[in-house]
Coordinates of N, CA and C in Angstrom, one line a residue:
M9 N 4.8 -15.1 19.4 CA 3.2 -15.3 19.4 C 2.5 -14.5 18.3
V10 N 3.0 -13.3 18.1 CA 2.2 -12.6 17.1 C 2.4 -13.1 15.9
G11 N 3.6 -13.8 15.4 CA 3.8 -14.3 14.3 C 3.0 -15.5 13.9
V12 N 2.7 -16.2 15.0 CA 1.7 -17.3 15.0 C 0.4 -17.1 14.6
V13 N -0.1 -16.1 15.4 CA -1.4 -15.7 15.1 C -1.7 -15.1 13.8
H14 N -0.6 -14.4 13.2 CA -0.7 -14.1 11.8 C -0.8 -15.1 10.7
K15 N 0.0 -16.1 11.1 CA 0.2 -17.3 10.2 C -1.2 -18.0 10.2
V16 N -1.8 -18.1 11.4 CA -3.1 -18.8 11.4 C -4.1 -18.1 10.6
S17 N -4.2 -16.8 10.9 CA -5.0 -15.8 10.1 C -4.8 -16.0 8.7
C18 N -3.6 -16.2 8.3 CA -3.2 -16.2 6.8 C -3.8 -17.5 6.2
Q19 N -3.6 -18.7 7.1 CA -4.2 -20.0 6.6 C -5.7 -19.9 6.5
I20 N -6.4 -19.3 7.3 CA -7.8 -19.1 7.3 C -8.2 -18.3 6.0
M21 N -7.5 -17.2 5.8 CA -7.9 -16.4 4.7 C -7.7 -17.2 3.3
K22 N -6.7 -18.1 3.4 CA -6.3 -18.7 2.1 C -7.4 -19.8 2.0
A23 N -7.9 -20.6 3.1 CA -8.8 -21.6 2.9 C -10.2 -21.0 2.4
M24 N -10.4 -19.7 2.9 CA -11.7 -19.1 2.4 C -11.6 -18.5 0.9
G25 N -10.5 -18.6 0.3 CA -10.4 -18.3 -1.0 C -10.1 -16.7 -1.1
L26 N -9.7 -16.0 0.1 CA -9.5 -14.6 -0.2 C -8.0 -14.3 -0.6
I27 N -7.2 -15.3 -0.5 CA -5.8 -15.2 -1.2 C -5.7 -16.0 -2.4
P28 N -5.7 -15.6 -3.6 CA -5.5 -16.5 -4.8 C -4.3 -17.5 -4.6
Q29 N -4.4 -18.7 -5.0 CA -3.2 -19.5 -4.9 C -2.1 -19.1 -5.5
E30 N -2.1 -18.4 -6.7 CA -1.0 -18.2 -7.7 C -0.2 -17.0 -7.0
I31 N -1.2 -16.1 -6.2 CA -0.3 -14.9 -5.6 C 0.3 -15.4 -4.3
Y32 N -0.5 -16.3 -3.6 CA 0.1 -16.8 -2.3 C 1.5 -17.5 -2.6
R33 N 1.8 -18.3 -3.6 CA 2.9 -18.8 -4.0 C 4.0 -18.0 -4.2
R34 N 3.8 -16.7 -4.7 CA 4.7 -15.8 -5.2 C 5.4 -15.0 -4.1
V35 N 4.8 -15.1 -2.9 CA 5.4 -14.2 -1.7 C 6.6 -14.5 -1.3
D36 N 7.3 -15.5 -1.9 CA 8.6 -16.0 -1.4 C 9.6 -15.4 -2.3
L37 N 9.4 -14.5 -3.3 CA 10.2 -13.9 -4.1 C 11.2 -13.1 -3.2
E38 N 12.5 -12.9 -3.7 CA 13.5 -12.2 -2.9 C 13.0 -10.8 -2.7
R39 N 12.6 -10.0 -3.6 CA 12.3 -8.5 -3.5 C 10.8 -8.3 -3.3
V40 N 10.4 -7.3 -2.2 CA 9.1 -6.9 -2.3 C 9.0 -5.4 -2.2
N41 N 8.4 -4.9 -3.2 CA 8.2 -3.3 -3.3 C 7.0 -3.0 -2.6
I42 N 7.2 -2.1 -1.6 CA 6.0 -1.5 -0.7 C 5.8 -0.1 -1.0
C43 N 4.8 0.2 -1.7 CA 4.5 1.5 -2.0 C 3.5 2.3 -1.3
Y44 N 3.7 3.3 -0.7 CA 2.8 4.1 0.1 C 2.2 5.2 -0.9
M45 N 0.9 5.4 -0.8 CA 0.3 6.5 -1.5 C -0.5 7.0 -0.6
V46 N -0.2 8.4 -0.3 CA -0.7 9.1 1.0 C -1.5 10.4 0.4
D47 N -2.8 10.4 0.7 CA -3.5 11.5 0.5 C -3.2 12.6 1.4
A48 N -2.6 13.7 0.7 CA -2.1 14.9 1.4 C -3.1 16.2 1.1
S49 N -4.2 15.9 0.7 CA -5.2 17.1 0.3 C -5.6 17.7 1.6
D50 N -6.3 18.9 1.5 CA -6.7 19.6 2.7 C -7.7 19.1 3.6
V51 N -8.4 18.0 3.1 CA -9.1 17.2 4.4 C -8.4 16.5 5.1
M52 N -7.1 16.3 4.8 CA -6.2 15.7 5.8 C -5.4 16.6 6.8
I53 N -5.8 17.8 6.7 CA -5.2 18.9 7.6 C -5.5 18.4 9.1
G54 N -4.4 18.6 9.9 CA -4.7 18.4 11.4 C -4.4 17.0 11.8
S55 N -5.3 16.5 12.7 CA -4.9 15.0 13.1 C -4.8 13.9 12.2
R56 N -5.5 14.0 11.1 CA -5.6 13.0 10.2 C -4.2 12.8 9.5
I57 N -3.5 13.8 9.0 CA -2.2 13.7 8.3 C -1.3 13.4 9.6
G58 N -1.4 13.8 10.6 CA -0.5 13.5 11.9 C -0.7 12.0 12.1
T59 N -1.8 11.2 12.1 CA -1.9 10.0 12.4 C -1.3 9.2 11.2
V60 N -1.2 9.7 10.1 CA -0.7 9.1 8.9 C 0.9 8.9 9.0
N61 N 1.5 10.3 9.4 CA 2.8 10.3 9.5 C 3.5 9.5 10.7
S62 N 2.7 9.5 11.8 CA 3.1 8.6 12.9 C 2.9 7.2 12.6
S63 N 2.1 6.8 11.9 CA 1.9 5.5 11.6 C 3.1 4.9 10.7
V64 N 3.2 5.5 9.6 CA 4.3 5.2 8.7 C 5.5 5.1 9.3
E65 N 5.9 6.1 10.2 CA 7.2 6.1 10.8 C 7.4 5.0 11.8
E66 N 6.4 4.7 12.5 CA 6.4 3.7 13.7 C 6.4 2.3 13.0
C67 N 5.8 2.1 11.8 CA 5.7 0.9 11.3 C 7.0 0.3 10.6
T68 N 7.9 1.3 10.2 CA 9.1 1.0 9.4 C 10.1 0.0 10.2
P69 N 10.3 0.2 11.5 CA 11.2 -0.8 12.1 C 10.5 -2.3 12.0
M70 N 9.2 -2.4 12.1 CA 8.6 -3.5 12.1 C 8.7 -4.4 10.8
Y71 N 9.1 -3.8 9.7 CA 9.3 -4.4 8.5 C 10.5 -5.3 8.6
K72 N 11.4 -4.9 9.4 CA 12.5 -5.8 9.7 C 12.2 -7.3 10.1
E73 N 11.2 -7.3 11.1 CA 10.6 -8.5 11.6 C 10.0 -9.3 10.4
I74 N 9.4 -8.6 9.6 CA 8.8 -9.3 8.4 C 9.8 -10.0 7.5
E75 N 10.9 -9.2 7.2 CA 12.2 -9.7 6.4 C 12.7 -10.9 7.0
K76 N 12.8 -10.8 8.4 CA 13.4 -12.0 9.0 C 12.7 -13.2 8.9
E77 N 11.3 -12.9 9.3 CA 10.3 -14.2 9.1 C 10.1 -14.8 7.8
T78 N 10.1 -13.9 6.9 CA 9.8 -14.4 5.4 C 11.1 -14.7 4.6
G79 N 12.2 -14.2 4.9 CA 13.3 -14.2 3.9 C 13.2 -13.3 2.9
V80 N 12.5 -12.5 2.8 CA 12.3 -11.4 1.6 C 13.2 -10.3 1.9
T81 N 13.4 -9.2 1.1 CA 14.0 -8.0 1.4 C 12.9 -6.9 0.9
C82 N 12.4 -6.1 1.9 CA 11.5 -5.0 1.5 C 12.1 -3.7 1.0
Y83 N 11.6 -3.1 -0.1 CA 11.9 -1.8 -0.5 C 10.9 -1.0 -0.3
F84 N 10.9 0.6 0.0 CA 9.8 1.3 0.0 C 9.9 2.6 -1.0
R85 N 8.8 3.1 -1.2 CA 8.8 4.3 -1.9 C 7.5 5.0 -1.4
V86 N 7.5 6.2 -1.1 CA 6.3 7.1 -0.6 C 5.9 8.0 -1.5
M87 N 4.6 8.1 -1.8 CA 4.1 9.1 -2.8 C 3.0 9.9 -2.0
K88 N 3.0 11.2 -2.2 CA 2.0 12.0 -1.6 C 1.3 12.6 -2.9
Y89 N -0.1 12.9 -2.7 CA -1.0 13.4 -3.6 C -1.8 14.3 -3.2
S90 N -2.0 15.6 -3.6 CA -2.8 16.6 -3.3 C -3.3 17.4 -4.6
T91 N -2.9 18.5 -4.9 CA -2.9 19.3 -6.0 C -2.2 18.8 -7.2
W92 N -1.1 17.9 -7.0 CA -0.5 17.2 -7.8 C 0.1 15.9 -7.1
A93 N 0.9 15.0 -7.7 CA 1.3 13.8 -7.1 C 2.9 13.7 -7.3
S94 N 3.7 13.4 -6.3 CA 5.1 13.4 -6.3 C 5.4 12.4 -5.2
W95 N 6.8 12.0 -5.6 CA 7.5 10.9 -4.7 C 8.2 11.8 -3.6
V96 N 8.0 11.2 -2.3 CA 8.8 11.8 -1.1 C 10.0 11.4 -1.2
N97 N 10.4 10.1 -1.4 CA 11.8 9.8 -1.5 C 12.1 9.5 -3.1
S98 N 13.2 9.9 -3.5 CA 13.5 10.0 -4.9 C 13.6 8.6 -5.4
E99 N 14.1 7.6 -4.7 CA 14.4 6.2 -5.2 C 13.9 5.2 -4.2
W100 N 13.9 3.9 -4.6 CA 13.5 2.8 -3.7 C 14.5 2.8 -2.6
Q101 N 14.1 2.8 -1.3 CA 15.1 2.4 0.0 C 14.7 1.1 0.5
S102 N 15.7 0.5 1.2 CA 15.5 -0.7 2.1 C 15.2 -0.2 3.5
S103 N 14.7 -1.2 4.2 CA 14.3 -0.8 5.6 C 15.4 -0.2 6.4
D104 N 16.6 -0.6 5.9 CA 17.7 0.1 6.8 C 17.9 1.5 6.3
D105 N 17.7 1.9 5.3 CA 17.9 3.2 4.6 C 16.7 4.2 4.6
L106 N 15.4 3.7 4.9 CA 14.3 4.5 4.8 C 14.2 5.6 5.9
I107 N 14.2 6.9 5.4 CA 13.9 7.9 6.4 C 12.7 8.6 5.8
F108 N 11.8 8.6 6.7 CA 10.4 9.1 6.4 C 10.4 10.6 6.9
N109 N 10.0 11.5 6.0 CA 9.9 13.0 6.5 C 8.4 13.3 6.5
D110 N 7.8 14.0 7.4 CA 6.4 14.2 7.7 C 6.0 15.0 6.6
I111 N 4.7 14.5 6.1 CA 4.0 15.1 4.9 C 3.0 16.2 5.5
Q112 N 3.1 17.2 4.8 CA 2.1 18.3 5.2 C 0.8 18.3 4.2
A113 N -0.3 18.5 4.7 CA -1.4 18.4 4.0 C -2.0 19.9 3.4
S114 N -2.5 19.9 2.1 CA -3.0 21.1 1.6 C -3.4 20.8 0.1
G115 N -4.4 21.6 -0.5 CA -4.7 21.6 -1.6 C -5.9 20.4 -2.2
D116 N -6.1 20.3 -3.4 CA -6.9 19.3 -3.9 C -6.6 17.9 -3.8
C117 N -7.5 17.0 -4.2 CA -7.2 15.6 -4.1 C -7.2 15.0 -5.5
E118 N -6.0 15.2 -6.2 CA -5.8 14.8 -7.5 C -5.3 13.3 -7.5
Y119 N -6.5 12.4 -7.4 CA -6.2 11.0 -7.2 C -5.8 10.5 -8.7
G120 N -6.3 10.9 -9.8 CA -5.8 10.5 -11.0 C -4.4 10.7 -11.2
A121 N -3.8 11.8 -10.8 CA -2.4 12.1 -10.9 C -1.6 11.2 -10.1
A122 N -2.1 10.7 -9.0 CA -1.4 9.7 -8.1 C -1.4 8.3 -8.9
L123 N -2.4 7.9 -9.6 CA -2.5 6.8 -10.3 C -1.8 6.8 -11.5
N124 N -1.5 7.8 -12.1 CA -0.7 8.1 -13.3 C 0.8 7.9 -12.8
L125 N 1.2 8.4 -11.7 CA 2.6 8.3 -11.2 C 2.8 6.8 -10.8
L126 N 1.9 6.3 -10.2 CA 2.0 4.9 -9.7 C 2.1 3.9 -11.1
G127 N 1.5 4.2 -12.0 CA 1.5 3.4 -13.4 C 2.8 3.5 -14.1
A128 N 3.4 4.7 -14.0 CA 4.5 5.0 -14.7 C 5.8 4.2 -13.9
E129 N 5.6 4.1 -12.5 CA 6.6 3.3 -11.7 C 6.6 1.7 -11.9
L130 N 5.2 1.4 -12.0 CA 5.1 0.0 -12.4 C 5.6 -0.4 -13.9
E131 N 5.4 0.4 -14.7 CA 5.9 0.3 -16.1 C 7.3 0.2 -16.2
R132 N 8.0 1.0 -15.2 CA 9.5 1.2 -15.1 C 10.1 -0.1 -14.8
Y133 N 9.4 -0.8 -13.9 CA 9.9 -2.2 -13.3 C 9.2 -3.4 -13.9
K134 N 8.6 -3.2 -14.9 CA 7.7 -4.2 -15.5 C 8.4 -5.6 -15.8
N135 N 9.8 -5.4 -16.0 CA 10.5 -6.7 -16.3 C 11.1 -7.3 -14.9
D136 N 10.9 -6.6 -13.8 CA 11.5 -7.2 -12.6 C 10.5 -8.4 -12.0
N137 N 11.0 -9.1 -11.1 CA 10.1 -10.2 -10.5 C 9.6 -9.8 -9.2
A138 N 9.8 -8.5 -8.8 CA 9.4 -8.1 -7.5 C 7.9 -8.2 -7.3
Y139 N 7.5 -8.6 -6.0 CA 6.1 -8.6 -5.6 C 5.6 -7.1 -5.1
W140 N 4.6 -6.7 -5.6 CA 4.2 -5.2 -5.1 C 3.2 -5.4 -4.0
I141 N 3.3 -4.6 -3.1 CA 2.2 -4.1 -2.1 C 2.2 -2.7 -2.1
I142 N 0.8 -2.3 -2.4 CA 0.4 -0.9 -2.6 C -0.5 -0.6 -1.6
L143 N -0.2 0.6 -0.7 CA -1.1 0.9 0.4 C -1.6 2.3 0.1
N144 N -2.7 2.5 -0.2 CA -3.4 3.8 -0.4 C -4.2 4.3 0.9
I145 N -3.4 5.4 1.4 CA -4.0 5.8 2.7 C -4.8 7.2 2.2
A146 N -6.3 6.9 2.5 CA -7.0 8.1 1.8 C -8.1 8.6 2.7
C147 N -8.6 9.8 2.3 CA -9.6 10.3 3.0 C -10.6 11.1 1.9
G148 N -9.8 12.0 1.2 CA -10.6 12.9 0.4 C -11.4 12.5 -0.8
K149 N -12.4 12.9 -1.3 CA -13.0 12.5 -2.6 C -12.2 13.0 -3.7
P150 N -11.8 12.2 -4.7 CA -11.1 12.7 -5.8 C -11.7 14.0 -6.5
T151 N -10.7 14.9 -6.9 CA -11.2 16.3 -7.6 C -10.8 16.1 -8.9
D152 N -10.4 15.2 -9.6 CA -9.8 15.1 -10.8 C -10.5 13.9 -11.7
N153 N -10.1 13.7 -13.0 CA -10.7 12.6 -13.6 C -9.9 11.5 -13.7
W154 N -10.3 10.7 -12.5 CA -9.4 9.6 -12.2 C -9.9 8.2 -12.8
E155 N -11.0 8.2 -13.3 CA -11.5 6.9 -13.7 C -10.9 6.3 -14.9
S156 N -10.5 7.1 -16.0 CA -9.9 6.7 -17.2 C -8.5 6.3 -16.8
V157 N -7.8 6.7 -15.7 CA -6.3 6.5 -15.5 C -6.6 4.9 -14.7
M158 N -7.8 4.8 -13.9 CA -7.8 3.7 -13.4 C -8.0 2.6 -14.2
R159 N -8.7 2.6 -15.4 CA -8.9 1.8 -16.3 C -7.7 1.2 -16.8
K160 N -6.6 2.0 -17.1 CA -5.4 2.0 -17.9 C -4.6 1.0 -16.8
L161 N -4.8 1.6 -15.6 CA -3.8 0.9 -14.5 C -4.3 -0.6 -14.3
N162 N -5.6 -0.7 -14.4 CA -6.0 -2.2 -14.3 C -5.5 -3.2 -15.4
Q163 N -5.0 -2.5 -16.5 CA -4.6 -3.4 -17.6 C -2.9 -3.8 -17.4
L164 N -2.5 -3.2 -16.4 CA -1.1 -3.5 -16.1 C -0.9 -4.8 -15.3
N165 N -0.3 -5.8 -15.8 CA 0.0 -7.0 -15.1 C 0.5 -6.9 -13.5
Q166 N 1.4 -6.2 -13.4 CA 2.0 -6.0 -12.0 C 0.9 -5.3 -11.1
F167 N 0.2 -4.4 -11.5 CA -1.0 -3.8 -10.7 C -2.0 -4.9 -10.2
H168 N -2.3 -5.7 -11.4 CA -3.4 -6.8 -11.2 C -3.1 -7.8 -10.2
Q169 N -1.6 -8.3 -9.9 CA -1.1 -9.2 -9.2 C -0.6 -8.7 -7.8
A170 N -0.7 -7.3 -7.6 CA -0.2 -6.7 -6.5 C -1.1 -7.0 -5.4
L171 N -0.8 -6.8 -4.2 CA -1.6 -6.9 -3.0 C -2.0 -5.3 -2.9
K172 N -3.2 -5.1 -3.0 CA -3.7 -3.5 -2.9 C -4.5 -3.2 -1.6
I173 N -4.2 -2.4 -0.7 CA -4.9 -2.1 0.4 C -5.2 -0.6 0.5
V174 N -6.6 -0.2 0.9 CA -6.9 1.2 1.0 C -7.1 1.3 2.6
I175 N -6.5 2.1 3.1 CA -6.6 2.6 4.6 C -7.5 3.8 4.6
N176 N -8.8 3.5 5.0 CA -9.9 4.6 4.8 C -9.9 5.3 6.1
I177 N -9.3 6.6 6.1 CA -9.2 7.5 7.3 C -10.5 8.0 7.8
E178 N -10.8 7.6 9.0 CA -12.0 8.0 9.5 C -13.3 7.6 8.8
S179 N -13.2 6.7 7.9 CA -14.2 6.1 7.1 C -14.9 7.2 6.2
E180 N -14.1 8.1 5.9 CA -14.6 9.2 4.9 C -14.4 9.0 3.4
Y181 N -13.6 8.1 3.1 CA -13.3 7.8 1.9 C -14.3 7.0 1.0
P182 N -14.7 7.3 -0.1 CA -15.8 6.7 -0.8 C -15.5 5.1 -1.0
V183 N -16.3 4.2 -0.5 CA -16.0 2.8 -0.5 C -15.9 2.3 -1.9
D184 N -16.9 2.8 -2.7 CA -17.0 2.4 -4.1 C -15.6 2.6 -4.9
I185 N -15.0 3.8 -4.8 CA -13.8 4.2 -5.3 C -12.6 3.3 -4.8
A186 N -12.7 3.1 -3.4 CA -11.6 2.3 -2.9 C -11.7 0.9 -3.4
K187 N -12.9 0.4 -3.5 CA -13.0 -1.1 -4.1 C -12.6 -1.3 -5.5
Q188 N -12.6 0.1 -6.4 CA -12.2 -0.1 -7.7 C -10.8 -0.2 -7.6
F189 N -10.0 0.4 -6.6 CA -8.7 0.3 -6.5 C -8.1 -1.1 -6.1
T190 N -8.7 -1.5 -5.1 CA -8.2 -2.8 -4.5 C -8.8 -4.1 -5.2
G191 N -9.9 -3.9 -5.8 CA -10.5 -5.1 -6.7 C -11.1 -6.2 -5.5
N192 N -11.2 -5.8 -4.4 CA -11.5 -6.7 -3.2 C -12.0 -5.8 -2.0
I193 N -13.1 -6.0 -1.6 CA -13.7 -5.2 -0.5 C -13.1 -5.5 0.9
E194 N -12.5 -6.9 0.9 CA -11.9 -7.2 2.1 C -10.6 -6.5 2.5
T195 N -9.9 -5.8 1.4 CA -8.8 -5.0 1.7 C -9.0 -3.5 1.7
V196 N -10.4 -3.1 1.9 CA -10.7 -1.9 2.1 C -10.8 -1.8 3.6
L197 N -9.9 -1.1 4.3 CA -9.8 -1.1 5.6 C -10.1 0.3 6.4
S198 N -10.5 0.2 7.6 CA -10.7 1.5 8.3 C -9.8 1.6 9.4
A199 N -9.4 2.8 9.7 CA -8.4 3.1 10.8 C -8.6 4.5 11.4
K200 N -8.7 4.4 12.7 CA -8.9 5.8 13.4 C -7.7 6.1 14.3
E201 N -6.9 5.2 14.7 CA -5.7 5.4 15.6 C -4.5 4.9 14.9
V202 N -3.5 5.4 15.4 CA -2.0 4.9 14.9 C -1.9 3.6 15.1
R203 N -2.2 3.1 16.2 CA -2.1 1.7 16.6 C -2.9 0.7 15.6
K204 N -4.2 1.2 15.5 CA -4.9 0.3 14.6 C -4.4 0.5 13.2
M205 N -4.2 1.5 12.8 CA -3.6 1.7 11.4 C -2.4 0.7 11.2
K206 N -1.5 0.8 12.3 CA -0.2 -0.1 12.2 C -0.6 -1.5 12.0
E207 N -1.7 -2.0 13.0 CA -2.0 -3.4 12.9 C -2.6 -3.9 11.6
L208 N -3.4 -3.0 11.0 CA -4.2 -3.3 9.6 C -3.1 -3.3 8.7
I209 N -2.0 -2.6 8.4 CA -1.0 -2.7 7.6 C -0.2 -3.9 7.7
L210 N 0.2 -4.0 9.0 CA 1.0 -5.3 9.0 C 0.2 -6.7 8.9
D211 N -1.1 -6.7 9.4 CA -1.9 -7.7 9.0 C -2.1 -8.1 7.5
G212 N -2.2 -6.9 6.8 CA -2.2 -7.2 5.4 C -1.0 -7.8 4.7
I213 N 0.1 -7.3 5.3 CA 1.3 -7.8 4.6 C 1.5 -9.3 5.2
Y214 N 1.3 -9.6 6.4 CA 1.3 -11.0 6.9 C 0.6 -12.0 6.2
H215 N -0.6 -11.5 5.8 CA -1.5 -12.4 5.3 C -0.9 -13.1 3.9
Y216 N -0.1 -12.0 3.3 CA 0.7 -12.6 2.1 C 1.9 -13.2 2.3
F217 N 2.6 -12.7 3.3 CA 4.0 -13.3 3.6 C 3.9 -14.5 4.4
G218 N 2.9 -14.7 5.2 CA 2.8 -15.8 6.2 C 2.9 -17.1 5.4
E219 N 3.2 -18.1 6.0 CA 3.2 -19.6 5.6 C 2.4 -20.4 6.5

């Protein structure tokens, strides 16, 4: 029943023009890279980072349902950014192999460093045919020079074609910055609970995977 609802929702978004036709046709590619970007700055200390940790961990088994329904294979990589940006898992992992370790929050919010790291990863796989889904889970206002990095990132074809979602924790993240990342206000989302965040992440993916 849930799959049917998501498919109907996808068709509505497609008819409204929220899903570009050329992107909609490409979601049948065999490999899908799902990249989490997690704000781990000090504004996330406490229940906020706890919500993120629980959500990512609890969503992981559900990606198997997406794979079964769509026929694609999902691979995951998790990045955290605070005073610097780094990968939580050293390489891409399948849904069977993904192990998520809780992220601890502290430090500044160097968003530009995170965008740099993402850009390097996109460049690394620029010749692959994978479809990218990038989930930026954010709350803090950037403390570094991120604008120039964003302009460079927007020039990358894979970034341009990716589904980009911002999960705005407790509506604290600047919407104008989020929109520059997603390119579409419709994929700047709010989430205050683990359950709600889980639904938003899966909705975003189903909109592009659904037929």
